[in-house]
PDB file of C-alpha atoms in Angstrom:
ATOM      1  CA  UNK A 527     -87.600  10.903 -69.026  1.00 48.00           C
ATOM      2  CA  UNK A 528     -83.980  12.324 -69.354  1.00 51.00           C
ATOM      3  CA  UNK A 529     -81.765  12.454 -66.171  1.00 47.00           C
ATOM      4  CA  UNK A 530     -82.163  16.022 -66.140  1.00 45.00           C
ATOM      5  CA  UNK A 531     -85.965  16.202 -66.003  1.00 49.00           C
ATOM      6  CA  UNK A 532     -85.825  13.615 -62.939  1.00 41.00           C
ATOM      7  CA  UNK A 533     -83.347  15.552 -61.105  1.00 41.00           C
ATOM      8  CA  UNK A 534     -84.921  19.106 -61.812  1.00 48.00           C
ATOM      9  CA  UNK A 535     -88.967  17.242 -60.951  1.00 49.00           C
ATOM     10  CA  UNK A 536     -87.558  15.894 -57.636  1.00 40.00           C
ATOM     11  CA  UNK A 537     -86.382  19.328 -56.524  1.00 44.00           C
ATOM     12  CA  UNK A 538     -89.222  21.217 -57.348  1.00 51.00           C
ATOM     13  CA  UNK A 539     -91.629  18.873 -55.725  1.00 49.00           C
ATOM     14  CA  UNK A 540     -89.253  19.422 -52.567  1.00 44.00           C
ATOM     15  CA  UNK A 541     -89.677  23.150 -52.808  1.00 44.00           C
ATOM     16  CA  UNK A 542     -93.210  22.899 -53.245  1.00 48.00           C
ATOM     17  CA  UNK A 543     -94.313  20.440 -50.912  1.00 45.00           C
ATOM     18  CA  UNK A 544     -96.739  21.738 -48.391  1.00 45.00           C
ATOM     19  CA  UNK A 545     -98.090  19.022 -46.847  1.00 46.00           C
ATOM     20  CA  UNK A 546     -98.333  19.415 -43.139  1.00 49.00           C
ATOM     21  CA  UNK A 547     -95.926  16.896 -42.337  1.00 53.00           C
ATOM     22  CA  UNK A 548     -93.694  18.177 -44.345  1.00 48.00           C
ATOM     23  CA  UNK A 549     -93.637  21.425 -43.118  1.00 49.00           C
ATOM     24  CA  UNK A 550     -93.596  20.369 -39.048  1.00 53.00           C
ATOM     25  CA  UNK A 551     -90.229  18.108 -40.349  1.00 50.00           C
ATOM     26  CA  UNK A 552     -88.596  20.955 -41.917  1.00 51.00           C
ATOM     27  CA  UNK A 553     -89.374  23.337 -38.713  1.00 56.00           C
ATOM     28  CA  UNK A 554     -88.093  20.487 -36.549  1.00 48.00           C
ATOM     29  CA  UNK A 555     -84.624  20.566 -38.681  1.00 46.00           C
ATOM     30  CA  UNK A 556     -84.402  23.733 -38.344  1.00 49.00           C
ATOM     31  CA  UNK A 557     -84.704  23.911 -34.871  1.00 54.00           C
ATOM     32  CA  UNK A 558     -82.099  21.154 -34.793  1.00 49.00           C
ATOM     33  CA  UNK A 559     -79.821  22.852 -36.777  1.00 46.00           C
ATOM     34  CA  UNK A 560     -80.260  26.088 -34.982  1.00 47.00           C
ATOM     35  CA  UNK A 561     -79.962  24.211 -31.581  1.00 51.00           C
ATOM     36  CA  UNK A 562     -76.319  22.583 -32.772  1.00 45.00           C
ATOM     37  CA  UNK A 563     -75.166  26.028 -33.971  1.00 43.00           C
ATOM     38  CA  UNK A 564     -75.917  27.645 -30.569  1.00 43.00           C
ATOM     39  CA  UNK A 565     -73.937  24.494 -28.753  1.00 45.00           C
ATOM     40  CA  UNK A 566     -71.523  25.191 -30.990  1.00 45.00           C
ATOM     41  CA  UNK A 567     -70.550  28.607 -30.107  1.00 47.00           C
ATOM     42  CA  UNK A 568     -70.965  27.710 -26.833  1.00 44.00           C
ATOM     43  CA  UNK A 569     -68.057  25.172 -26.786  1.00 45.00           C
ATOM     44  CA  UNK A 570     -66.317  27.458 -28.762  1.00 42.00           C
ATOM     45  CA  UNK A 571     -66.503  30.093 -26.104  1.00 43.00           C
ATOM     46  CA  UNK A 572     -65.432  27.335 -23.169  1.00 39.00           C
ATOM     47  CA  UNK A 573     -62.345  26.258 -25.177  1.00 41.00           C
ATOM     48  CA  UNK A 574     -59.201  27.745 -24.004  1.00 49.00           C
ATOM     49  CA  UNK A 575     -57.647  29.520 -26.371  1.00 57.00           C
ATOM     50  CA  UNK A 576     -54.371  28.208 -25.408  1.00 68.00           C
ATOM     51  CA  UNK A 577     -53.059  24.860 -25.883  1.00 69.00           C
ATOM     52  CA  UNK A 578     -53.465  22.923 -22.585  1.00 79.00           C
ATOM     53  CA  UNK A 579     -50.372  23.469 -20.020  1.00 81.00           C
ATOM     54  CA  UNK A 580     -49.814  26.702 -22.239  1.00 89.00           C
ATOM     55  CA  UNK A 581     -50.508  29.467 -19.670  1.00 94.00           C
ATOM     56  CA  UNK A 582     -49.317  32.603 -21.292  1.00 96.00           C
ATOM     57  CA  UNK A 583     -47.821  33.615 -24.351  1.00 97.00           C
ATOM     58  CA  UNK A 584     -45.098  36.368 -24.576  1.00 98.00           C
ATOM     59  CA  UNK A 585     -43.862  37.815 -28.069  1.00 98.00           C
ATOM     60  CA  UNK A 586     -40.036  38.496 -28.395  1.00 99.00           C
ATOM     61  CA  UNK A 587     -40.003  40.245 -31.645  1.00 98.00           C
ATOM     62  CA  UNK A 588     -39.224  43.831 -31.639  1.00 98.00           C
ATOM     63  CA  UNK A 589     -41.016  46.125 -34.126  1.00 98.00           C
ATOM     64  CA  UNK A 590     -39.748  46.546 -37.130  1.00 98.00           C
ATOM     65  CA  UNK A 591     -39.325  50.128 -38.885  1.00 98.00           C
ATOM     66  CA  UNK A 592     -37.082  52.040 -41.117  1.00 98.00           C
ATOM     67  CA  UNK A 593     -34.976  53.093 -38.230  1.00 98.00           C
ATOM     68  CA  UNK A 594     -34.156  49.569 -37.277  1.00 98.00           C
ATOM     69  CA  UNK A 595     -30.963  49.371 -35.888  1.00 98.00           C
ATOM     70  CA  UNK A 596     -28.762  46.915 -38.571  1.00 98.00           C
ATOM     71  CA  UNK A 597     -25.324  45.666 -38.236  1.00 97.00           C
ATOM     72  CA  UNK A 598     -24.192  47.814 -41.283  1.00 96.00           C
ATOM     73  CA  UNK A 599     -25.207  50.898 -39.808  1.00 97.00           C
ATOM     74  CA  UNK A 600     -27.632  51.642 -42.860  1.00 97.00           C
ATOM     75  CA  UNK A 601     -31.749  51.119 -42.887  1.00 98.00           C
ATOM     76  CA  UNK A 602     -32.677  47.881 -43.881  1.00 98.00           C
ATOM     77  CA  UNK A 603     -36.029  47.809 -44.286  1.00 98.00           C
ATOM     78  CA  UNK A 604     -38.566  50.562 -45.972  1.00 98.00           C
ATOM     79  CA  UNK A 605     -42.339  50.617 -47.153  1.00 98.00           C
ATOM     80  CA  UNK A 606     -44.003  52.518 -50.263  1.00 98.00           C
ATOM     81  CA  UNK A 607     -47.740  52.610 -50.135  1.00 98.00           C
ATOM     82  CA  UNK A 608     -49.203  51.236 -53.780  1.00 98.00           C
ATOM     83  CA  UNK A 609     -52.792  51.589 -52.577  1.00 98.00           C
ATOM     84  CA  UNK A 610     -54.679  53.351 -50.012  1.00 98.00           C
ATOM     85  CA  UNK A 611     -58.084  52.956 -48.184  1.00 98.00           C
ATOM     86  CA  UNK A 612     -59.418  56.061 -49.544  1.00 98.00           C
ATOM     87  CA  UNK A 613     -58.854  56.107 -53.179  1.00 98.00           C
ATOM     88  CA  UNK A 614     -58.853  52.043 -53.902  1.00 98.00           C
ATOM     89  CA  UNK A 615     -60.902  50.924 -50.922  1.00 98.00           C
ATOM     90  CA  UNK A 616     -58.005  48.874 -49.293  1.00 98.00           C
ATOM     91  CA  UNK A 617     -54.022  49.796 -48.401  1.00 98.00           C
ATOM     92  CA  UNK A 618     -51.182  47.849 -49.845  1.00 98.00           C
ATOM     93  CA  UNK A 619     -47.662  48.286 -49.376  1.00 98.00           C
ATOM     94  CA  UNK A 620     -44.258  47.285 -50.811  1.00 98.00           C
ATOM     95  CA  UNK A 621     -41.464  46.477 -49.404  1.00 97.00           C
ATOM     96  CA  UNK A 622     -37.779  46.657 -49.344  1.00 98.00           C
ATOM     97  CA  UNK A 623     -35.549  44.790 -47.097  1.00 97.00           C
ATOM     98  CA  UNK A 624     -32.228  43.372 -46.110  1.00 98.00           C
ATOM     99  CA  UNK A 625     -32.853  39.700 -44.973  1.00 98.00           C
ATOM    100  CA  UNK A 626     -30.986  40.305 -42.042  1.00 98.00           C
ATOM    101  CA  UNK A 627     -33.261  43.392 -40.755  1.00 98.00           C
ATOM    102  CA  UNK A 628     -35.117  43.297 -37.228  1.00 98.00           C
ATOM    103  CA  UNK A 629     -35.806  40.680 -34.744  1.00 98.00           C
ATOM    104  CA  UNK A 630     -34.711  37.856 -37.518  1.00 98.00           C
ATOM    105  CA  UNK A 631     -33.173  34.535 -38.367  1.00 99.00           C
ATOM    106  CA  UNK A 632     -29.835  33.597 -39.577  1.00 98.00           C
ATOM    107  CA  UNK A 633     -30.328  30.173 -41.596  1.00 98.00           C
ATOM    108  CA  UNK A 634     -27.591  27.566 -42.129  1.00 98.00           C
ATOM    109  CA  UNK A 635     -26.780  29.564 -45.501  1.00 98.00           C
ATOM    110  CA  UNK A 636     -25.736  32.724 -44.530  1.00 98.00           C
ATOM    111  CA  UNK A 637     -22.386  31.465 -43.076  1.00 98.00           C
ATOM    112  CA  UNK A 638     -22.163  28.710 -45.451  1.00 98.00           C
ATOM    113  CA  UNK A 639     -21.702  27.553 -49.460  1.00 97.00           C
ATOM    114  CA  UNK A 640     -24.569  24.673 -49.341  1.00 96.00           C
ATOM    115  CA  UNK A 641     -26.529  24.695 -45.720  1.00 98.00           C
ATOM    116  CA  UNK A 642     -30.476  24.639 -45.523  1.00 98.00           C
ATOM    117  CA  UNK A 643     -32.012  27.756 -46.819  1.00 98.00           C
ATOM    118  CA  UNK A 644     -34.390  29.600 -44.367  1.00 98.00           C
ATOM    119  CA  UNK A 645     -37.112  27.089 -46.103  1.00 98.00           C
ATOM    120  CA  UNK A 646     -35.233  24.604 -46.051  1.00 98.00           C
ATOM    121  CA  UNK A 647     -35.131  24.558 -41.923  1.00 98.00           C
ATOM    122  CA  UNK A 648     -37.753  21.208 -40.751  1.00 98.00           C
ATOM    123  CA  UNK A 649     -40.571  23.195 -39.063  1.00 98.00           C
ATOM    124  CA  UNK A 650     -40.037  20.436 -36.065  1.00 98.00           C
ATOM    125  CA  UNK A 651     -36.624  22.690 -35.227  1.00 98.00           C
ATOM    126  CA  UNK A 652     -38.454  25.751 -35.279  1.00 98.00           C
ATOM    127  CA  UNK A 653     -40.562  24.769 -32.115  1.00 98.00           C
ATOM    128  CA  UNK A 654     -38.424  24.052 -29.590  1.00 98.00           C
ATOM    129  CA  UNK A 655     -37.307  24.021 -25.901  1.00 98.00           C
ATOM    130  CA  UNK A 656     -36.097  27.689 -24.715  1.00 98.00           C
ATOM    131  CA  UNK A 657     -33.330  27.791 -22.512  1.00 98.00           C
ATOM    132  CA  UNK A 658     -32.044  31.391 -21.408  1.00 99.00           C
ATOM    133  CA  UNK A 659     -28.852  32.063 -20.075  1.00 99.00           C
ATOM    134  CA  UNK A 660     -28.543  35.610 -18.326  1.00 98.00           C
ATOM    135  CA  UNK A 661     -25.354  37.685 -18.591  1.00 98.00           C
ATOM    136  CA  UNK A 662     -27.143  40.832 -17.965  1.00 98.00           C
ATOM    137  CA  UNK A 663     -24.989  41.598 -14.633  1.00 98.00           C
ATOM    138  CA  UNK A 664     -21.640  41.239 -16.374  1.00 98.00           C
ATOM    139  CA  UNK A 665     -22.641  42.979 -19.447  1.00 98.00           C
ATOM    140  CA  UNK A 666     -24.133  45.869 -17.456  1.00 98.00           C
ATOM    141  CA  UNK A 667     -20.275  46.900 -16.886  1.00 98.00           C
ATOM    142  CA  UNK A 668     -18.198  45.316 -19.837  1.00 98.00           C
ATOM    143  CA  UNK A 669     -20.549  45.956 -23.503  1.00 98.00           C
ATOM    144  CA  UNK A 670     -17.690  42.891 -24.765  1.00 98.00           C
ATOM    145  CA  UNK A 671     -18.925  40.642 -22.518  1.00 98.00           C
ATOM    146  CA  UNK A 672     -19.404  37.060 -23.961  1.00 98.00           C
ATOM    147  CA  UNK A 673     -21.345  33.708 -23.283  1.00 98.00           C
ATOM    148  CA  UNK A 674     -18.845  31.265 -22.178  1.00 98.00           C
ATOM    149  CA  UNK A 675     -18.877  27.940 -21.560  1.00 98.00           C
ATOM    150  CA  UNK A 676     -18.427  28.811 -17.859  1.00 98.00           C
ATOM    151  CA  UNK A 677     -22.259  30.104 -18.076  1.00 98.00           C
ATOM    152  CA  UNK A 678     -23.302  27.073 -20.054  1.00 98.00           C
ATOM    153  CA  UNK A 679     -22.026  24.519 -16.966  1.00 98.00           C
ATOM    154  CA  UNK A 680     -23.673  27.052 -14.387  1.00 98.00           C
ATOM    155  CA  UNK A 681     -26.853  27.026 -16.075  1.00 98.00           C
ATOM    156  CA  UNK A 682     -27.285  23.142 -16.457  1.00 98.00           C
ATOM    157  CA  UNK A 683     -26.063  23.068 -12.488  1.00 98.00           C
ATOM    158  CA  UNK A 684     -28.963  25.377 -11.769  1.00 98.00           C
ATOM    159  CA  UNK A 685     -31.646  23.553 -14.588  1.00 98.00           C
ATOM    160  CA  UNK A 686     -30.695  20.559 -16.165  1.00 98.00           C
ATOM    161  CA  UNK A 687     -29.598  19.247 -18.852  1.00 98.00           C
ATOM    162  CA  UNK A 688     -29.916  21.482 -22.252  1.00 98.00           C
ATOM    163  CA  UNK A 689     -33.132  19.685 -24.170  1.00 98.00           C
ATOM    164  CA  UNK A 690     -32.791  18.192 -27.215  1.00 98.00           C
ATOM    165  CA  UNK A 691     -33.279  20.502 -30.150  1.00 98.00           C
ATOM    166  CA  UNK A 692     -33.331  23.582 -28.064  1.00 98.00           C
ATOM    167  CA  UNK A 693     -32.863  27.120 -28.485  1.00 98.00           C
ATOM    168  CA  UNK A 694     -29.937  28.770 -26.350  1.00 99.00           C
ATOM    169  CA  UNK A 695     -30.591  32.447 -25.359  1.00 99.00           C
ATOM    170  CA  UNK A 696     -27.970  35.065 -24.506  1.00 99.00           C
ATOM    171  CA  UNK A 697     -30.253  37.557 -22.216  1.00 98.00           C
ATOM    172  CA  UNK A 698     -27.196  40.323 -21.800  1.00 98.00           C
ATOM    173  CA  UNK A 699     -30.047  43.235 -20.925  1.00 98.00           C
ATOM    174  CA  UNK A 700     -28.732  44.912 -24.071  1.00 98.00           C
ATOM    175  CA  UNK A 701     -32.476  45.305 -25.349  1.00 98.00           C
ATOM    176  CA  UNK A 702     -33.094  48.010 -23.278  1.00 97.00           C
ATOM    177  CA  UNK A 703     -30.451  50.194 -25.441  1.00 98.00           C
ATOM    178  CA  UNK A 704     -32.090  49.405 -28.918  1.00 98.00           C
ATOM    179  CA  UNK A 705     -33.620  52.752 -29.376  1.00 95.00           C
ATOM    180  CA  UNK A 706     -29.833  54.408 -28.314  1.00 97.00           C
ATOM    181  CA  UNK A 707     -26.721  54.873 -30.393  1.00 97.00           C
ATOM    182  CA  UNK A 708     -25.702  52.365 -27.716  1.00 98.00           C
ATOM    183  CA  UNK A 709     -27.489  49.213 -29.383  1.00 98.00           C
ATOM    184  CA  UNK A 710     -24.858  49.453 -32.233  1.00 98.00           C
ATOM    185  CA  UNK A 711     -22.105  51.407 -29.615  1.00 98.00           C
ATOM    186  CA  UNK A 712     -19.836  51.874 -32.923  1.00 98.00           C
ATOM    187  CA  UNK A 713     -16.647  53.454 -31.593  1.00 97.00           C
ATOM    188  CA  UNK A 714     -14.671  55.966 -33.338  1.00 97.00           C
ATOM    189  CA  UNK A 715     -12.262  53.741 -35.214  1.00 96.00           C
ATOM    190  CA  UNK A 716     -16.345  52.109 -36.344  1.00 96.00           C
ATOM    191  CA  UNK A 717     -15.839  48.675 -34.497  1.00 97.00           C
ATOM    192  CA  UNK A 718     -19.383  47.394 -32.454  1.00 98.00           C
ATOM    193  CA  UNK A 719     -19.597  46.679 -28.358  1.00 98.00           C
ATOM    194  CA  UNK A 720     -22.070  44.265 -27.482  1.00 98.00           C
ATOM    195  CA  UNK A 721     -22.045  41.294 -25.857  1.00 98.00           C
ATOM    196  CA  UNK A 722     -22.356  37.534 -27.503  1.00 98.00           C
ATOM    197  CA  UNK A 723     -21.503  34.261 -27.390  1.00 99.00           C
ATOM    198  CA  UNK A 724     -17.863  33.147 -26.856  1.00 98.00           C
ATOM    199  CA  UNK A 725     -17.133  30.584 -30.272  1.00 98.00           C
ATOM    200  CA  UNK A 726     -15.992  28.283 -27.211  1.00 98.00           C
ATOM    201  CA  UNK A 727     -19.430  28.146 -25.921  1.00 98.00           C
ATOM    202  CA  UNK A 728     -20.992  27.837 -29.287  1.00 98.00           C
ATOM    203  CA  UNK A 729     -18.307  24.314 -29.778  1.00 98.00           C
ATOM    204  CA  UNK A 730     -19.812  23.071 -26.387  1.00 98.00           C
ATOM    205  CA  UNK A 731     -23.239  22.930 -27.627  1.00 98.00           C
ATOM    206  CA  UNK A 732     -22.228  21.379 -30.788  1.00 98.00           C
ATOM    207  CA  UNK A 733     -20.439  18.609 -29.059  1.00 98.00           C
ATOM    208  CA  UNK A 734     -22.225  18.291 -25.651  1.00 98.00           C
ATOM    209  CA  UNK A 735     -25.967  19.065 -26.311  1.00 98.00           C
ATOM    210  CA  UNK A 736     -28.784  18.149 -28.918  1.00 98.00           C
ATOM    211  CA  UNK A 737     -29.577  22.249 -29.459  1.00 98.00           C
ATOM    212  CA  UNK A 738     -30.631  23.288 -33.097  1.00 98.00           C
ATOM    213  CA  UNK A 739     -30.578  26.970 -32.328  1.00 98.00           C
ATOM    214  CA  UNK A 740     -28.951  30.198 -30.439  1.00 99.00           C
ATOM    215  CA  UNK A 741     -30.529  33.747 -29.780  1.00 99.00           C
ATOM    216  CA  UNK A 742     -29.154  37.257 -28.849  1.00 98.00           C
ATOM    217  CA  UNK A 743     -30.620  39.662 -27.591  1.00 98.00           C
ATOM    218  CA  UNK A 744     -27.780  42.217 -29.773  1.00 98.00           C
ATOM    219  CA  UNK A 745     -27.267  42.747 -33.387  1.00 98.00           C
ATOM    220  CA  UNK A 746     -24.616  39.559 -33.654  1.00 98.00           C
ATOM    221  CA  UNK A 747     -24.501  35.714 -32.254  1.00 98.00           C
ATOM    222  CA  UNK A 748     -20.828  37.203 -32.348  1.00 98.00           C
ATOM    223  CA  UNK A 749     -19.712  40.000 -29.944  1.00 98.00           C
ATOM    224  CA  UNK A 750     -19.881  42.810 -31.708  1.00 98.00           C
ATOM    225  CA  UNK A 751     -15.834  44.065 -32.055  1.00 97.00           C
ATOM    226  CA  UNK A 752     -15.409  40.357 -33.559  1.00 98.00           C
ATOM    227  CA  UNK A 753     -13.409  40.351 -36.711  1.00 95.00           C
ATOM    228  CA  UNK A 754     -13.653  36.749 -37.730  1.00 97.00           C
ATOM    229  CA  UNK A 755     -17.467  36.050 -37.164  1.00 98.00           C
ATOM    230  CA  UNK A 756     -16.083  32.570 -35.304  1.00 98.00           C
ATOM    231  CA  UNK A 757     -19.469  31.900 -33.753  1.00 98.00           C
ATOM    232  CA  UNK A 758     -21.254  32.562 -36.776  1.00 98.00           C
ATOM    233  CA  UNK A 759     -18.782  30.290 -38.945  1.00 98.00           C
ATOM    234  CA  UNK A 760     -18.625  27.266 -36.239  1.00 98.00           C
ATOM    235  CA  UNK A 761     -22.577  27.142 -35.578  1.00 98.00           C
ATOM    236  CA  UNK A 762     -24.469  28.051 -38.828  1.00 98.00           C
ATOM    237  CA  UNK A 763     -23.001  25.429 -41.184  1.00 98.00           C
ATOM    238  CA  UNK A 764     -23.888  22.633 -39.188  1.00 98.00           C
ATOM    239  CA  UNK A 765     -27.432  23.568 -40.002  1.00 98.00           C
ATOM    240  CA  UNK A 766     -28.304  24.967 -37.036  1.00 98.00           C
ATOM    241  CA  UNK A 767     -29.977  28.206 -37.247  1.00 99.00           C
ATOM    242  CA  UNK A 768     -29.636  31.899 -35.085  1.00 99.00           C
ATOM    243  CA  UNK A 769     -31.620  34.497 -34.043  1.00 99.00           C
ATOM    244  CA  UNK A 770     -30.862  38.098 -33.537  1.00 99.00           C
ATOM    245  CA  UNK A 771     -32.313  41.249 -31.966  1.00 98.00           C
ATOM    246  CA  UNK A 772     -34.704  38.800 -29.714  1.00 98.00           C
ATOM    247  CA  UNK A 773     -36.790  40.936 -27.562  1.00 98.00           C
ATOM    248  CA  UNK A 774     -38.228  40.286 -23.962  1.00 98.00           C
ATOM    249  CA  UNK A 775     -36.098  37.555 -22.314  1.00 98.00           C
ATOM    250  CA  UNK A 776     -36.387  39.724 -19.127  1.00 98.00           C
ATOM    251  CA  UNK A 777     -40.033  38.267 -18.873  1.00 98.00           C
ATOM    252  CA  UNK A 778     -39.198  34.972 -19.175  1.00 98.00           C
ATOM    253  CA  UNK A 779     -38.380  31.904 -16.512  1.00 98.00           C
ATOM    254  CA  UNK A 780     -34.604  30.478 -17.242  1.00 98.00           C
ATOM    255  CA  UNK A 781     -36.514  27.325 -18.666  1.00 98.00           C
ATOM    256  CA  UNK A 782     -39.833  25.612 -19.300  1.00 97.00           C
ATOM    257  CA  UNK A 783     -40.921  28.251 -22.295  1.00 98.00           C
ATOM    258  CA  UNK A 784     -41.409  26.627 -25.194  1.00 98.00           C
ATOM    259  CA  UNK A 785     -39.924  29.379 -28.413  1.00 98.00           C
ATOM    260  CA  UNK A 786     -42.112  29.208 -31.760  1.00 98.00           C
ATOM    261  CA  UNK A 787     -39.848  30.942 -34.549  1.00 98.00           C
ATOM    262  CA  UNK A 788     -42.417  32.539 -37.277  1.00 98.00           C
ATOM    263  CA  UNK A 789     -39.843  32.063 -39.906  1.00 98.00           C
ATOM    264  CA  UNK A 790     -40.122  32.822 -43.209  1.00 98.00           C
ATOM    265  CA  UNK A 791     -40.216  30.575 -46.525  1.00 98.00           C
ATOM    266  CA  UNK A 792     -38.683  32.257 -49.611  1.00 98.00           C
ATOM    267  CA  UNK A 793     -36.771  29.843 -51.591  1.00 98.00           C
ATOM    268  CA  UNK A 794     -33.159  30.412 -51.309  1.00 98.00           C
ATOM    269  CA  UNK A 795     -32.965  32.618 -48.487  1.00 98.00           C
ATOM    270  CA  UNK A 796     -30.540  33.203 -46.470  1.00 98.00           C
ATOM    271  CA  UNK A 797     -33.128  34.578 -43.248  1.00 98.00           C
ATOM    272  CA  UNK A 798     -35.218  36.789 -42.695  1.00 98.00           C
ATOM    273  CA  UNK A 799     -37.608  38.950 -39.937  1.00 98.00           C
ATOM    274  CA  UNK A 800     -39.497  36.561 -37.760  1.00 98.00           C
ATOM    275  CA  UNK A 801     -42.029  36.824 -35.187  1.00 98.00           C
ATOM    276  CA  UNK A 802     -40.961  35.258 -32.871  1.00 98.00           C
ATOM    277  CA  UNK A 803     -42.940  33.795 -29.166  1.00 98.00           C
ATOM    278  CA  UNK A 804     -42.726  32.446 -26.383  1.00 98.00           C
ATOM    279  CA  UNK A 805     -45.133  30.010 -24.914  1.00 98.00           C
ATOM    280  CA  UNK A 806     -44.947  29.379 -20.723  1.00 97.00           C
TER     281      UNK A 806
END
């Protein structure tokens, strides 16, 4: 008899089998199976949802729309609709952005002729220690306020040392402005006010700390009237990364959170929106 024939006589006689022990062991399987399905779902539904010592989870990436705020004072980001519910049965959209749009990352490249691409960045420095350091006070009254060193030293008086591969956040309170002319605050003569971080600052964590990364809550890791994009130039080619237009440091403790960066992975890159959160 050819393999086939075995193969197809076995099966049938399991599909017609009837014998009464038969039957009573495939009810008791099923019962089994049913039983280990409903245990299942119950474990499933006394899991936490978060990972353990994760108690909340706060998202610090602002919405992103044609009206976007950019540095360049033009859109950056729009959407034509190729398909729709109605007439195809399911909505698709493309497109159009500038890397460098919304609550995004600057990668190594940007400010550089050879540093790590946005997928080129190891995933391990994209989870990370978050350490915010609030200017908000000072920046209510000078928009060119700056991140100094000064704040650095008070910060690790108040918390400890920085943690290796960290992210540095500059909470200047200037998120509250982003859907005001005063997010970009573009003078007559078209230079930017908002705060950032002094390029003194930025050499301190190169030299004295294990960070990978800096945020700002602003359009710029550089105040915005800078000319020479110092903080941009010292920081990104060392393959370190930034992130701009973070959202929600207000609802965060000074230290402890641990920042997931959502970045993206198109080859080449130079950044790109994020989403961007927080876990405490």
């Amino acid at each position: 008899m050819c393999d086939l024939c075995v193969i197809n006589a076995v099966k049938n006689r399991m599909l017609d089998e009837r014998s009464p022990d038969m039957t009573a062991r495939r009810d008791f399987l099923k019962r089994a199976a049913i039983g280990a399905t409903v245990a299942a779902g119950a474990g499933a539904v006394a899991t936490p949802s978060l990972a353990q010592g994760v108690s909340s989870v706060e998202d610090l990436t602002h919405e992103l729309h044609p009206d976007f705020p950019t540095y360049f004072g033009e859109s950056g980001f729009s959407m034509e609709q190729q398909f729709n519910f109605a007439e195809n049965g399911f909505n698709l959209f493309n497109y159009t952005m500038n890397e460098h749009t919304g609550t995004h990352i600057d990668a190594p490249l940007h400010f550089s002729a050879d540093g790590q691409s946005v997928a080129e960045i190891p995933v391990e420095n994209l989870v990370v220690p978050l350490c915010i350091i609030d200017i908000a006070e000072r920046a209510a009254s000078d928009a060119d306020a700056q991140l100094t060193p000064e704040d650095i030293k008070a910060w690790i008086a108040a918390n400890g040392d920085i943690p290796d591969k960290a992210c540095v956040a500059m909470h200047s309170g200037w998120a509250r402005y982003l859907n005001e002319e005063k997010y970009r605050n573009a003078d007559a003569e078209g230079k930017q006010h908002y705060p950032g971080f002094h390029v003194d600052a930025v050499q301190m964590l190169l030299e004295e700390t294990g960070a990978v990364g800096i945020a700002s809550d602003t359009l710029s890791l550089d105040q915005g009237m800078s000319a020479d994009f110092a903080s941009h130039y010292a920081w990104l080619p060392t393959n370190r990364w930034g992130i701009e237009n973070i959202a929600n440091l207000d609802k965060l403790p000074r230290s402890g959170a641990t920042l997931v960066v959502g970045a993206p992975k198109h080859r080449g890159g130079t950044g790109g929106p994020c989403r961007i959160f927080a876990m405490v």
